[in-house]
mmCIF file of C-alpha atoms in Angstrom:
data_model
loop_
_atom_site.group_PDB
_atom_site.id
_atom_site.type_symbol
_atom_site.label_atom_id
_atom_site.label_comp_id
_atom_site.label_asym_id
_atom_site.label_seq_id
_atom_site.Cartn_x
_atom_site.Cartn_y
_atom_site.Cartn_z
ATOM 1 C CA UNK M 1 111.688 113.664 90.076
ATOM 2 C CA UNK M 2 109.999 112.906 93.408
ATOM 3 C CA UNK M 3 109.095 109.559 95.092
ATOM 4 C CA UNK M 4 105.635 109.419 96.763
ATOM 5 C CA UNK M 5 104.839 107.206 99.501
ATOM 6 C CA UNK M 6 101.075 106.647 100.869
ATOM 7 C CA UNK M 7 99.881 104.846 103.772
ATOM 8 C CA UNK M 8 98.137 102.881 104.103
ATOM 9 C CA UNK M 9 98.191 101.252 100.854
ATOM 10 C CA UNK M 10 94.136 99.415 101.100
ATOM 11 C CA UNK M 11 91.614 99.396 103.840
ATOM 12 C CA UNK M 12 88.374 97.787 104.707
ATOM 13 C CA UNK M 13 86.270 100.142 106.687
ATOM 14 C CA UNK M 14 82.958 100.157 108.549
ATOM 15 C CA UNK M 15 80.260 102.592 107.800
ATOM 16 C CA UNK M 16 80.619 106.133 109.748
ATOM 17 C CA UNK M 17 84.220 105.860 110.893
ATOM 18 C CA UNK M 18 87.163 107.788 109.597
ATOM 19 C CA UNK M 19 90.518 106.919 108.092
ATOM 20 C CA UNK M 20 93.656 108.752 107.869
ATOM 21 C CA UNK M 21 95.559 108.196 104.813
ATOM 22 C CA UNK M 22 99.170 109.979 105.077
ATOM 23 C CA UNK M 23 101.387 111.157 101.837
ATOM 24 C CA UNK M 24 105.030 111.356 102.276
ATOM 25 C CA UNK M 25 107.811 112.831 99.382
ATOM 26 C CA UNK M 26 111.135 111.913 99.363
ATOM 27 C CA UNK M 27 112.130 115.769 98.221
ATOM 28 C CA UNK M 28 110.987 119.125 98.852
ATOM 29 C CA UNK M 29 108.116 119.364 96.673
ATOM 30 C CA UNK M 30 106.134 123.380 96.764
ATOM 31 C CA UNK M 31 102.371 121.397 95.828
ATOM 32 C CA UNK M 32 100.589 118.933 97.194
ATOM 33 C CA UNK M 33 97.243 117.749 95.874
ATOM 34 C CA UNK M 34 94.648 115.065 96.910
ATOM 35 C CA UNK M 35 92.422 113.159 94.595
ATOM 36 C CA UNK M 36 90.105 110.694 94.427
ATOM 37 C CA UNK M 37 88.805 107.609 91.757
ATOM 38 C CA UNK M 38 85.826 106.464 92.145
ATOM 39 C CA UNK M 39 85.317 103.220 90.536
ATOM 40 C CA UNK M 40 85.788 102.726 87.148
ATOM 41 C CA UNK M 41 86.300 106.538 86.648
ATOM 42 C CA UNK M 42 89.266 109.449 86.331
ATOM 43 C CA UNK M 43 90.647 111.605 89.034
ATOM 44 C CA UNK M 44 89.192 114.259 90.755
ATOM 45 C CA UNK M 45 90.772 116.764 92.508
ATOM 46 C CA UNK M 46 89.744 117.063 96.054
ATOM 47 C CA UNK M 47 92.021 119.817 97.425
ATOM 48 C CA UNK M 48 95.072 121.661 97.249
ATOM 49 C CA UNK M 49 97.499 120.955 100.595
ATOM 50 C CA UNK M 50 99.102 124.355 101.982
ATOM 51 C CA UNK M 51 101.866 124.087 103.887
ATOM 52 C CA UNK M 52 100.889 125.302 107.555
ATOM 53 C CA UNK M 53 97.454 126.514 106.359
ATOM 54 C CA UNK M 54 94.123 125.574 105.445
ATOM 55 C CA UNK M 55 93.811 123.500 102.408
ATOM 56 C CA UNK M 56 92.086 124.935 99.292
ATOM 57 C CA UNK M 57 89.121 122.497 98.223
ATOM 58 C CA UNK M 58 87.457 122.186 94.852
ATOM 59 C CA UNK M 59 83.649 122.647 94.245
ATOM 60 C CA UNK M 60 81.829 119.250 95.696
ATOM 61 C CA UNK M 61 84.349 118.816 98.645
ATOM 62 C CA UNK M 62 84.142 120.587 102.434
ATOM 63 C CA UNK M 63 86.692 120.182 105.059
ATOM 64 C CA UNK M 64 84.645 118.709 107.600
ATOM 65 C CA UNK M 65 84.140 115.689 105.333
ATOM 66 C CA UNK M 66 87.828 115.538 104.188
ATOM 67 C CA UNK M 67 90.286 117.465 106.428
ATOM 68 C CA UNK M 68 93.646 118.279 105.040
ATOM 69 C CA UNK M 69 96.888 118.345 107.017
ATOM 70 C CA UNK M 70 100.741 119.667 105.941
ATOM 71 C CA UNK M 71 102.509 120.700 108.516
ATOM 72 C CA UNK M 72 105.896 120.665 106.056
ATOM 73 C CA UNK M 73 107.248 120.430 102.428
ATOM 74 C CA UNK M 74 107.486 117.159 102.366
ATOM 75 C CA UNK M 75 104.273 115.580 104.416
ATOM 76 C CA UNK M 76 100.453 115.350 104.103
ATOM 77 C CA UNK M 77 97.079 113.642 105.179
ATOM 78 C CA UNK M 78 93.767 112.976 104.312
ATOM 79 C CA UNK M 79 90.890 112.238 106.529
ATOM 80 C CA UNK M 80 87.414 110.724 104.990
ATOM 81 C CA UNK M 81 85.009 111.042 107.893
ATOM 82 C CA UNK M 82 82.141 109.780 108.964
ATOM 83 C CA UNK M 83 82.689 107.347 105.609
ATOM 84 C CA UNK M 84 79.695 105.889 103.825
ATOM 85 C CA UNK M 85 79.985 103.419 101.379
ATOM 86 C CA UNK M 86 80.048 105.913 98.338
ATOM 87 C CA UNK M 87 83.296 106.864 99.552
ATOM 88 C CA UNK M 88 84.340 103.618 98.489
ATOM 89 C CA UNK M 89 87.652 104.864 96.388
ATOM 90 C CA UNK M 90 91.225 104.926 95.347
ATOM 91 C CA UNK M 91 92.687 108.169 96.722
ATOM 92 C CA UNK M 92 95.799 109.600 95.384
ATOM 93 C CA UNK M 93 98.599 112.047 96.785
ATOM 94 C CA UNK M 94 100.379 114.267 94.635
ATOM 95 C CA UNK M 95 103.281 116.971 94.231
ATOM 96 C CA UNK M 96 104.583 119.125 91.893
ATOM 97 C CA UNK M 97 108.425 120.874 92.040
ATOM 98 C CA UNK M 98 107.473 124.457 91.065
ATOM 99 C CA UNK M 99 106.920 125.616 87.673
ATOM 100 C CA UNK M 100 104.613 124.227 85.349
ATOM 101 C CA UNK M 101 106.177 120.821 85.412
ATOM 102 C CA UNK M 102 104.950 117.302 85.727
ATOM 103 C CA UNK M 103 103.055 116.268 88.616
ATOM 104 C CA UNK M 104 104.154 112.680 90.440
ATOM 105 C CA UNK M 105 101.454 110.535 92.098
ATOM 106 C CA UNK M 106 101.731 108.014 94.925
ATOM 107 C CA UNK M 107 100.487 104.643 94.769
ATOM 108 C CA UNK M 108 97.343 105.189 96.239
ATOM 109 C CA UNK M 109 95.027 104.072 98.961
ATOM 110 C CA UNK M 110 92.147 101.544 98.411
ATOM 111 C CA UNK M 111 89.366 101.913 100.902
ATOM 112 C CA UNK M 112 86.565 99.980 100.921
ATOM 113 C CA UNK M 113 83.733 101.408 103.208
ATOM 114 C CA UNK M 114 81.103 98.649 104.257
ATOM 115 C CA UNK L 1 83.491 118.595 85.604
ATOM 116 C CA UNK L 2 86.274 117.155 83.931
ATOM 117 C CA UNK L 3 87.831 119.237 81.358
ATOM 118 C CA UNK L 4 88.944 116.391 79.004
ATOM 119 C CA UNK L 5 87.541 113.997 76.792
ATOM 120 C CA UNK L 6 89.243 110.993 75.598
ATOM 121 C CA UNK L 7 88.369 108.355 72.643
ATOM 122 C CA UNK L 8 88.538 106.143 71.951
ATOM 123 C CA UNK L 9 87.248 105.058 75.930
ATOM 124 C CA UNK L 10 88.646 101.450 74.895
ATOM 125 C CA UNK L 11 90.764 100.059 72.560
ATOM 126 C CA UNK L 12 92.341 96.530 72.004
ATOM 127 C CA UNK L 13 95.074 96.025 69.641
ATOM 128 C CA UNK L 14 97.190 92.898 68.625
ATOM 129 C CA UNK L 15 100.990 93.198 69.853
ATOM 130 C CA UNK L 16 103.177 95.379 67.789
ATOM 131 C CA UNK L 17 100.424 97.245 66.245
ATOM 132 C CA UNK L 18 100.447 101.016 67.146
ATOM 133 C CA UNK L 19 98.083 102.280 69.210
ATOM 134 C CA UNK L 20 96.359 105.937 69.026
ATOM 135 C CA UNK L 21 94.220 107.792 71.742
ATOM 136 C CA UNK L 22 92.777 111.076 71.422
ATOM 137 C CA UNK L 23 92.348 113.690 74.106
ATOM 138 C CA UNK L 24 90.123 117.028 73.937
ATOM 139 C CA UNK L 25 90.127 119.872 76.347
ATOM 140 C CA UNK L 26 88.089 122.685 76.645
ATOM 141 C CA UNK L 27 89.981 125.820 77.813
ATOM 142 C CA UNK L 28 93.442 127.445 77.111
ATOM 143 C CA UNK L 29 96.315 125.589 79.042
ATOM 144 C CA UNK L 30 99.850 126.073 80.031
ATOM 145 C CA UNK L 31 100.544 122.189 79.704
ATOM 146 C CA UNK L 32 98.930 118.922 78.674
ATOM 147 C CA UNK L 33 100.412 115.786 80.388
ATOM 148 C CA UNK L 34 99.580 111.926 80.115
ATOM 149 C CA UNK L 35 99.511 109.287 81.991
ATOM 150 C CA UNK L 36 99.510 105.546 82.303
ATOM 151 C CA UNK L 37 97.525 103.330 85.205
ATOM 152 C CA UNK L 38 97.844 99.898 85.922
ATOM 153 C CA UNK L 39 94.987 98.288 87.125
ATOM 154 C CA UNK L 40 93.804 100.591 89.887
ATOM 155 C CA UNK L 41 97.535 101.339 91.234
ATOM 156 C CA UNK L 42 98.888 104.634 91.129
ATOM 157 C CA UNK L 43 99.784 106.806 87.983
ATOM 158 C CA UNK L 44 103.047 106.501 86.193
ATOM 159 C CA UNK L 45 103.716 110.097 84.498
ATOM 160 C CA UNK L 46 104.726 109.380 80.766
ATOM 161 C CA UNK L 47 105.665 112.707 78.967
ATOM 162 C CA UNK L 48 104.523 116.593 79.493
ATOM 163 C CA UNK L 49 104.164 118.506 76.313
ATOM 164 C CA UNK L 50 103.812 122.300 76.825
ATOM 165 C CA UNK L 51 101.447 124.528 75.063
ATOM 166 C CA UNK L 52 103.976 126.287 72.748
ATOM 167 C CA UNK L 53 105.004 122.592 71.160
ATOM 168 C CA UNK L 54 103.630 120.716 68.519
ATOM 169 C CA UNK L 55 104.880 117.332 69.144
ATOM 170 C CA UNK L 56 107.486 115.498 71.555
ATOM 171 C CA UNK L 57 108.595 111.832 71.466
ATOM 172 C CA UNK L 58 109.476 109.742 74.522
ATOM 173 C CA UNK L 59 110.973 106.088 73.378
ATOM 174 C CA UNK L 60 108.342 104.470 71.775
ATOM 175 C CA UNK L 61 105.620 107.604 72.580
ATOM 176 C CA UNK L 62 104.995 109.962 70.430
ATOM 177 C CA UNK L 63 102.272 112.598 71.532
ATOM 178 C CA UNK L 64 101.278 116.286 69.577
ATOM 179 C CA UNK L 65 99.402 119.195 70.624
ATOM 180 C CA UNK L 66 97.116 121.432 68.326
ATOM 181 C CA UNK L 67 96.249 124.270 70.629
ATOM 182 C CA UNK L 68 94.082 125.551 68.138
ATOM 183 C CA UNK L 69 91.503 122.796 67.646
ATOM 184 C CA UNK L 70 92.385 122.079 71.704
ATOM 185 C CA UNK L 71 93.643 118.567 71.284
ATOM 186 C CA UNK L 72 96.237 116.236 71.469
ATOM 187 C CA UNK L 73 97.028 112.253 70.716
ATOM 188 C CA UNK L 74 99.141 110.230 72.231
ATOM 189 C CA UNK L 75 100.925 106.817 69.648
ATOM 190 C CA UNK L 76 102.226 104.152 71.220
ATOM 191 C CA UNK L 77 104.244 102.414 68.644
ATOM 192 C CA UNK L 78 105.243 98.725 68.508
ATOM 193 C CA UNK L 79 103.092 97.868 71.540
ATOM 194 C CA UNK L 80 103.678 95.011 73.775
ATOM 195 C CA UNK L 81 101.398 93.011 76.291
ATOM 196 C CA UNK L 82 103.197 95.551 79.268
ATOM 197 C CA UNK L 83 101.421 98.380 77.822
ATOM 198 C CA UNK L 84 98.174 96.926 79.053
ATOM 199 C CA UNK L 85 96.731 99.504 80.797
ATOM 200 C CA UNK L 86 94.288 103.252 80.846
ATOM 201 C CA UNK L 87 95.601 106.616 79.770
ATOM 202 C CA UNK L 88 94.668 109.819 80.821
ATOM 203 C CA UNK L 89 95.566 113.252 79.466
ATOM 204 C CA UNK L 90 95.297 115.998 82.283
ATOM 205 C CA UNK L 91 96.250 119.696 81.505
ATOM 206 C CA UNK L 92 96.192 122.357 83.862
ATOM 207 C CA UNK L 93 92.836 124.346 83.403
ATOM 208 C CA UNK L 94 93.048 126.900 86.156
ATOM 209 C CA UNK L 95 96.747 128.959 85.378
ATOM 210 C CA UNK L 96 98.773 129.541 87.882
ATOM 211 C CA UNK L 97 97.552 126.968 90.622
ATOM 212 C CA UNK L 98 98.949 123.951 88.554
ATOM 213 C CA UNK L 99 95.912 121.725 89.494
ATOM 214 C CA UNK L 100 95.308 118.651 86.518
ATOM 215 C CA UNK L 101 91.828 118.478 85.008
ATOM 216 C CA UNK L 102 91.833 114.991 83.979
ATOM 217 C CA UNK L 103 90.295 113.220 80.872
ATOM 218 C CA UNK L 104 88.193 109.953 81.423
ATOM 219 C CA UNK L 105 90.856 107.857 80.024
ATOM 220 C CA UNK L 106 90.887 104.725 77.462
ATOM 221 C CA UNK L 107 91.580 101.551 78.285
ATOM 222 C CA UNK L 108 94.052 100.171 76.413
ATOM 223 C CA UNK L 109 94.360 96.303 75.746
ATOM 224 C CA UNK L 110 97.494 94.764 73.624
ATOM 225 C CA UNK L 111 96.495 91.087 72.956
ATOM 226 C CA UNK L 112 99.278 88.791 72.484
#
């Protein structure tokens, strides 16, 4: 199994800032995925995180709104930029260890945009 | 859009009753997974049934697959107050990139 760390874990924001969110694994994982829950509602994946490249996003999601870093197996961030309140959301880190196998999810980050 | 559909979307049960949920999905998957959320946190994995299995049991879990009518349940048997929480099935619609298509989950409430 693999343990998933996120910082931070909640945040109160202000209206066109940004906010970092990092995603750390306590193993080698090979994916690394990003979602996000909007109130009330299930998981959507944002993006896939690719080690040393560009991440792969999903229909509905562009890197200059969410930029994607992993620089190695075990590490990843999220930026929301320029946030608005409708990016009010819990967003999740996740990894997989190869195969078709279960995926693990970290705790999450709460941000509140205002 | 989100491949799955779960019912019932809430459900509230007296403790030690069994408790049922239902998950649909739309195309042909390698895996079918569920999960349990506590209020907003993060998501706990529960079990991982594959696409050539019927059924699998996990403690007091007990979840099947029926690839051919593209759905799957998940039983919770004997429930207590500590399985208070929503459940979401999520398979893996697009092969080979193992990225979860989630259901929109039922929320699950075991009254003492």
């Amino acid at each position: 199994s693999a343990v998933i760390s996120q910082k931070p874990s909640r945040d109160i924001c202000q209206r066109g800032t940004s906010l970092t969110i990092q995603c750390q694994v306590d193993s080698q994982v090979t994916m690394m995925f990003w979602y996000r829950q909007q109130p009330g509602q299930s998981l959507t994946l944002i993006a896939t995180a690719n080690q040393g490249s560009e991440a792969t996003y999903e229909s509905g999601f562009v890197i200059d709104k969410f930029p994607i870093s992993r620089p190695n197996l075990t590490f990843s961030t999220l930026t929301v930029s320029n946030m608005s309140p409708e990016d009010s959301s819990i967003y999740l880190c996740s990894a997989t260890l190869g195969g078709y196998n279960e995926q693990f999810f970290g705790p999450g980050t709460r941000l509140t945009v205002l | 859009s989100q491949q799955g559909e779960e019912d019932p979307q809430a459900l509230s049960i007296q403790e030690g009753e069994n408790a049922t949920m239902n998950c649909s999905y739309k195309t042909s998957i390698n895996n079918l997974q569920w999960y349990r959320q506590n209020s907003g946190r993060g998501l706990v994995h529960l079990i991982l049934i594959r696409s050539n299995e019927r059924e699998k049991h996990s403690g007091r879990l007990r979840v099947t697959l029926d690839t051919s009518k593209k759905s799957s349940s998940l039983l919770i048997t004997a429930s207590r107050a500590a399985d208070t929480a929503s459940y979401f099935c999520a398979t893996d619609a697009d092969q080979g990139a193992q990225k979860l298509v989630f259901g929109q989950g039922t929320r699950l409430t075991i009254n003492p």
